[in-house]
Tab-separated table of C-alpha atoms in Angstrom:
chain	number	residue	atom	x	y	z
C	1	MET	CA	-114.500	-34.217	0.044
C	2	PRO	CA	-111.357	-36.062	1.238
C	3	TRP	CA	-108.207	-34.041	1.631
C	4	ASN	CA	-105.343	-34.631	-0.760
C	5	GLU	CA	-101.667	-33.915	-0.267
C	6	ASN	CA	-101.823	-30.440	-1.842
C	7	MET	CA	-104.682	-29.390	0.438
C	8	VAL	CA	-102.785	-30.529	3.531
C	9	ILE	CA	-99.659	-28.629	2.437
C	10	THR	CA	-101.704	-25.490	1.731
C	11	ALA	CA	-103.469	-25.696	5.107
C	12	TYR	CA	-100.155	-26.126	6.934
C	13	LEU	CA	-98.655	-23.244	4.958
C	14	CYS	CA	-101.609	-20.966	5.710
C	15	LEU	CA	-101.379	-21.730	9.429
C	16	TRP	CA	-97.800	-20.515	9.598
C	17	LEU	CA	-98.472	-17.617	7.264
C	18	ALA	CA	-101.172	-16.422	9.659
C	19	VAL	CA	-98.706	-16.631	12.549
C	20	LEU	CA	-96.049	-14.788	10.527
C	21	GLY	CA	-98.565	-12.114	9.513
C	22	ALA	CA	-99.630	-11.550	13.120
C	23	VAL	CA	-95.998	-11.191	14.216
C	24	LEU	CA	-95.340	-8.743	11.378
C	25	GLY	CA	-98.457	-6.760	12.265
C	26	SER	CA	-97.325	-6.497	15.879
C	27	PHE	CA	-93.849	-5.336	14.846
C	28	LEU	CA	-95.125	-2.795	12.336
C	29	ASP	CA	-97.648	-1.365	14.806
C	30	CYS	CA	-94.865	-0.851	17.345
C	31	ALA	CA	-92.536	0.677	14.733
C	32	VAL	CA	-95.197	3.055	13.389
C	33	SER	CA	-96.224	4.115	16.909
C	34	ARG	CA	-92.624	4.941	17.778
C	35	ARG	CA	-92.128	6.816	14.535
C	36	ALA	CA	-95.284	8.872	15.153
C	37	ALA	CA	-94.017	9.716	18.651
C	38	GLY	CA	-90.645	10.830	17.264
C	39	GLU	CA	-88.771	7.878	18.787
C	40	PRO	CA	-86.305	5.502	17.063
C	41	TRP	CA	-88.479	2.745	15.656
C	42	HIS	CA	-85.790	0.063	15.647
C	43	ARG	CA	-84.285	0.403	19.126
C	44	GLY	CA	-85.347	-0.331	22.657
C	45	ARG	CA	-87.671	-2.875	24.254
C	46	SER	CA	-91.416	-2.748	23.921
C	47	ARG	CA	-93.061	-0.903	26.819
C	48	CYS	CA	-96.550	-0.275	28.133
C	49	THR	CA	-97.818	3.029	26.761
C	50	ALA	CA	-99.481	3.809	30.106
C	51	CYS	CA	-96.830	3.007	32.740
C	52	GLY	CA	-93.717	2.561	30.619
C	53	HIS	CA	-92.876	-0.860	32.106
C	54	PRO	CA	-90.863	-3.115	29.757
C	55	LEU	CA	-92.937	-5.980	28.385
C	56	GLY	CA	-91.852	-9.601	28.655
C	57	ALA	CA	-92.173	-12.422	26.136
C	58	ARG	CA	-95.573	-13.524	27.468
C	59	ASP	CA	-96.890	-9.996	26.961
C	60	LEU	CA	-95.884	-9.946	23.315
C	61	VAL	CA	-97.559	-13.037	21.869
C	62	PRO	CA	-99.616	-11.606	18.984
C	63	VAL	CA	-103.395	-11.645	19.481
C	64	PHE	CA	-103.364	-14.097	22.401
C	65	SER	CA	-101.604	-11.789	24.895
C	66	TYR	CA	-104.165	-9.060	24.189
C	67	LEU	CA	-107.129	-11.415	24.531
C	68	LEU	CA	-105.841	-13.208	27.646
C	69	ARG	CA	-105.167	-9.871	29.386
C	70	ARG	CA	-108.488	-8.501	28.110
C	71	GLY	CA	-106.685	-5.567	26.563
C	72	ARG	CA	-105.044	-4.502	29.827
C	73	CYS	CA	-101.426	-4.173	30.935
C	74	ARG	CA	-100.599	-6.811	33.569
C	75	PHE	CA	-98.403	-4.333	35.453
C	76	CYS	CA	-100.620	-1.260	35.777
C	77	GLY	CA	-103.979	-2.372	34.385
C	78	GLY	CA	-103.875	0.378	31.794
C	79	LYS	CA	-105.749	-0.149	28.562
C	80	ILE	CA	-103.738	-1.415	25.607
C	81	PRO	CA	-104.686	0.426	22.391
C	82	SER	CA	-107.043	-1.663	20.286
C	83	GLU	CA	-104.960	-0.704	17.242
C	84	CYS	CA	-102.377	-3.268	18.390
C	85	LEU	CA	-104.875	-6.117	18.105
C	86	LEU	CA	-106.257	-4.798	14.807
C	87	ALA	CA	-102.766	-4.626	13.267
C	88	GLU	CA	-102.013	-8.201	14.344
C	89	LEU	CA	-105.329	-9.506	13.020
C	90	ALA	CA	-104.873	-7.570	9.773
C	91	GLY	CA	-101.417	-9.060	9.231
C	92	ALA	CA	-102.651	-12.578	9.958
C	93	GLY	CA	-105.687	-12.133	7.704
C	94	MET	CA	-103.694	-10.706	4.798
C	95	PHE	CA	-101.115	-13.484	4.811
C	96	LEU	CA	-103.780	-16.161	5.270
C	97	CYS	CA	-105.819	-14.897	2.311
C	98	LEU	CA	-102.758	-14.764	0.076
C	99	GLY	CA	-101.749	-18.264	1.131
C	100	LEU	CA	-105.200	-19.556	0.174
C	101	ARG	CA	-105.127	-17.641	-3.105
C	102	PHE	CA	-101.662	-18.571	-4.375
C	103	GLY	CA	-100.687	-21.648	-2.372
C	104	PRO	CA	-97.098	-22.942	-2.207
C	105	ARG	CA	-95.901	-21.277	-5.400
C	106	PRO	CA	-92.893	-18.979	-5.996
C	107	ALA	CA	-95.223	-16.053	-6.824
C	108	LEU	CA	-96.480	-16.141	-3.222
C	109	GLY	CA	-93.228	-14.458	-2.139
C	110	GLN	CA	-93.995	-11.408	-4.255
C	111	TRP	CA	-97.466	-11.061	-2.788
C	112	LEU	CA	-96.362	-11.529	0.815
C	113	VAL	CA	-93.862	-8.669	0.483
C	114	TRP	CA	-96.607	-6.654	-1.246
C	115	ALA	CA	-98.979	-7.277	1.659
C	116	GLY	CA	-96.343	-6.401	4.255
C	117	LEU	CA	-95.637	-3.077	2.552
C	118	LEU	CA	-99.353	-2.330	2.256
C	119	LEU	CA	-99.807	-3.033	5.953
C	120	ALA	CA	-96.900	-0.739	6.827
C	121	LEU	CA	-98.201	2.168	4.748
C	122	SER	CA	-101.768	1.615	6.009
C	123	LEU	CA	-100.663	1.869	9.639
C	124	THR	CA	-98.526	4.905	8.828
C	125	ASP	CA	-101.379	6.628	7.010
C	126	ALA	CA	-103.764	5.910	9.899
C	127	ALA	CA	-101.298	7.272	12.470
C	128	GLU	CA	-99.745	10.217	10.608
C	129	ARG	CA	-102.058	10.888	7.634
C	130	ILE	CA	-99.190	10.325	5.208
C	131	ILE	CA	-98.122	7.577	2.810
C	132	PRO	CA	-94.296	7.614	2.712
C	133	ASP	CA	-92.713	7.687	-0.741
C	134	SER	CA	-90.121	5.203	0.515
C	135	LEU	CA	-92.800	2.520	0.891
C	136	LEU	CA	-94.220	3.284	-2.557
C	137	LEU	CA	-90.733	2.957	-4.052
C	138	ALA	CA	-90.333	-0.333	-2.185
C	139	LEU	CA	-93.561	-1.569	-3.779
C	140	ALA	CA	-92.210	-0.712	-7.230
C	141	ALA	CA	-88.809	-2.288	-6.494
C	142	ASN	CA	-90.455	-5.479	-5.241
C	143	ARG	CA	-92.460	-5.802	-8.461
C	144	LEU	CA	-89.401	-5.245	-10.658
C	145	LEU	CA	-87.425	-7.805	-8.666
C	146	TRP	CA	-90.092	-10.475	-9.027
C	147	LEU	CA	-90.571	-9.726	-12.705
C	148	ALA	CA	-87.029	-11.015	-13.119
C	149	LEU	CA	-87.270	-13.843	-10.582
C	150	LEU	CA	-90.519	-15.190	-12.036
C	151	ARG	CA	-89.206	-14.713	-15.585
C	152	GLU	CA	-92.348	-12.971	-16.759
C	153	ARG	CA	-92.427	-11.830	-20.365
C	154	PRO	CA	-91.394	-8.153	-20.213
C	155	VAL	CA	-93.452	-6.963	-23.187
C	156	GLU	CA	-96.664	-8.593	-21.987
C	157	ALA	CA	-96.061	-7.398	-18.422
C	158	ALA	CA	-95.429	-3.831	-19.613
C	159	LEU	CA	-98.625	-3.795	-21.698
C	160	GLU	CA	-100.662	-5.083	-18.762
C	161	ILE	CA	-99.161	-2.456	-16.465
C	162	LEU	CA	-99.915	0.312	-18.983
C	163	MET	CA	-103.523	-0.885	-19.228
C	164	ALA	CA	-103.844	-0.933	-15.435
C	165	CYS	CA	-102.372	2.583	-15.179
C	166	THR	CA	-105.344	3.952	-17.132
C	167	VAL	CA	-107.474	3.534	-13.992
C	168	PRO	CA	-105.431	5.869	-11.722
C	169	ALA	CA	-104.738	8.171	-14.694
C	170	VAL	CA	-108.452	8.718	-15.327
C	171	LEU	CA	-109.037	9.138	-11.587
C	172	LEU	CA	-106.225	11.703	-11.419
C	173	ALA	CA	-107.869	13.735	-14.190
C	174	LEU	CA	-111.220	13.617	-12.387
C	175	VAL	CA	-109.644	14.606	-9.069
C	176	LEU	CA	-107.820	17.574	-10.627
C	177	ALA	CA	-111.042	18.752	-12.271
C	178	ALA	CA	-113.017	18.383	-9.038
C	179	GLU	CA	-110.387	20.240	-7.021
C	180	LYS	CA	-110.408	23.106	-9.516
C	181	LEU	CA	-114.200	23.365	-9.301
C	182	LEU	CA	-114.451	23.003	-5.512
C	183	GLY	CA	-111.297	24.885	-4.609
C	184	ARG	CA	-110.147	22.253	-2.094
C	185	GLU	CA	-108.326	18.946	-1.967
C	186	VAL	CA	-110.529	16.015	-2.941
C	187	MET	CA	-108.028	13.156	-2.726
C	188	GLY	CA	-104.550	13.043	-1.272
C	189	GLY	CA	-101.555	12.797	-3.571
C	190	GLY	CA	-100.279	9.795	-1.632
C	191	ASP	CA	-103.461	7.872	-2.374
C	192	LEU	CA	-103.102	8.528	-6.101
C	193	LYS	CA	-99.454	7.462	-6.051
C	194	LEU	CA	-100.482	4.312	-4.208
C	195	LEU	CA	-102.965	3.509	-6.986
C	196	PHE	CA	-100.211	3.808	-9.592
C	197	SER	CA	-98.054	1.492	-7.457
C	198	LEU	CA	-100.890	-1.042	-7.250
C	199	ALA	CA	-101.202	-0.924	-11.042
C	200	LEU	CA	-97.787	-2.619	-11.211
C	201	TYR	CA	-99.335	-5.743	-9.680
C	202	MET	CA	-102.991	-5.796	-10.692
C	203	SER	CA	-104.933	-5.897	-13.947
C	204	TRP	CA	-107.090	-2.905	-14.806
C	205	ALA	CA	-110.233	-4.879	-13.918
C	206	GLU	CA	-108.825	-5.924	-10.528
C	207	LEU	CA	-107.695	-2.365	-9.832
C	208	LEU	CA	-111.093	-0.934	-10.739
C	209	LEU	CA	-112.840	-3.493	-8.529
C	210	GLY	CA	-110.389	-2.771	-5.723
C	211	LEU	CA	-111.038	0.965	-6.001
C	212	LEU	CA	-114.797	0.398	-5.842
C	213	LEU	CA	-114.428	-1.819	-2.778
C	214	SER	CA	-112.145	0.779	-1.166
C	215	CYS	CA	-114.776	3.483	-1.568
C	216	LEU	CA	-117.506	1.244	-0.169
C	217	LEU	CA	-115.362	0.262	2.821
C	218	GLY	CA	-114.436	3.899	3.459
C	219	LEU	CA	-118.074	5.008	3.350
C	220	LEU	CA	-119.093	2.157	5.653
C	221	TRP	CA	-116.368	3.019	8.151
C	222	ALA	CA	-117.266	6.721	8.074
C	223	ALA	CA	-120.939	5.892	8.683
C	224	LEU	CA	-120.198	3.509	11.564
C	225	ALA	CA	-117.666	5.882	13.117
C	226	GLY	CA	-119.997	8.871	12.773
C	227	ARG	CA	-117.474	10.936	10.837
C	228	ARG	CA	-118.627	14.260	9.397
C	229	GLY	CA	-118.447	14.843	5.669
C	230	ASP	CA	-115.638	17.399	6.037
C	231	ALA	CA	-113.520	15.266	8.384
C	232	ALA	CA	-110.270	13.929	6.953
C	233	VAL	CA	-110.251	10.153	6.480
C	234	PRO	CA	-107.010	8.224	5.828
C	235	PHE	CA	-107.848	6.416	2.607
C	236	GLY	CA	-104.668	4.338	2.350
C	237	PRO	CA	-105.922	1.500	4.595
C	238	PHE	CA	-109.116	1.211	2.549
C	239	LEU	CA	-107.182	1.141	-0.722
C	240	ALA	CA	-105.019	-1.631	0.688
C	241	ALA	CA	-108.054	-3.605	1.882
C	242	GLY	CA	-109.815	-3.164	-1.455
C	243	ALA	CA	-106.725	-4.224	-3.403
C	244	LEU	CA	-106.231	-7.325	-1.252
C	245	SER	CA	-109.895	-8.284	-1.634
C	246	ALA	CA	-109.744	-7.853	-5.419
C	247	VAL	CA	-106.559	-9.912	-5.747
C	248	CYS	CA	-107.719	-12.748	-3.487
C	249	PHE	CA	-111.449	-12.913	-4.241
C	250	GLY	CA	-112.082	-10.681	-7.266
C	251	GLY	CA	-111.555	-13.273	-9.986
C	252	PRO	CA	-115.042	-14.868	-9.824
C	253	VAL	CA	-116.699	-11.439	-9.569
C	254	ILE	CA	-114.831	-10.122	-12.629
C	255	ARG	CA	-115.595	-13.260	-14.669
C	256	TRP	CA	-119.265	-13.056	-13.685
C	257	TYR	CA	-119.461	-9.398	-14.697
C	258	PHE	CA	-117.853	-9.888	-18.120
C	259	GLY	CA	-120.026	-12.937	-18.635
C	260	LEU	CA	-123.056	-10.636	-18.684
C	261	PHE	CA	-122.026	-9.188	-22.047
C-alpha cells in the first residue's frame, strides 16, 4: 500500500516521540534513583553509580550509550544498572504507541503527559514501593486541564468518568472484604487510587481490560522472576502497562468481545 501524506507525517512524528520518550525515561530514572538515595533529584551532574565519575554527553545518549558500552561504565568498567535501559525503552515505547494510536491530533498532548506521569510513578513504585499522591493529583489535574482545552462536553465526560469509576469501586469493596477475611493487606492503597485516577481517562471497558492485562503481566513477571507468593510485588508498573495497552490496542478487543452478544 503506497504511503500518503498523513502516514508520512505520523511516521515522522512517531520517530521523534520515541526519541523524546527515551530521553524522558532516562531523566526520570535518574531522578527517581536520586530520590530513593535521599539526594536532590534536580541538581548535580549524572555520575557512575560504581565509581562516581561524572558522565559526559556521549555517555548519556539514551539506549545507544548503554548498548555501545555493553552496559559498562567507560571509566571503571562497572556494570550500569539494567533499569536505566528499561526506563529508556519504556519511555520510547509508550510515546511511540501513543503516537501511532492518536497521530498528530491535539488530544495526543493529553496522553503524552499521562504516559510521562505513569512512567514516573511506575519507576517510583518499583524503587520505593510507593505511589506518590503528588503524581496522582498531577494525573487528575492534567485530565481537567485537557477537558477544557479539548472542549469536551462536561456532562457526557462526567457520566463516562462515573461509569469508569465503578470498576475501581467494585474492586475496592472486594479488596476490603478479602483483607477482613485474611487479616492482611491484599492490595496497596496507592494502586487503588491509581485505578481511580485512570478512570478519569478511560472508559469502564478499557479500564476493566487494562486491569485484566495488569494482573496477567504481574503473574507472568512473578513466575519468570521466581517470586514467592508472599513476596511484595510493586503493582503500579503493571497497572500502567495494562492501561497503556488497553488505550492503544484495546479497541478491537473490546469491539470483538461485545460483538459476541
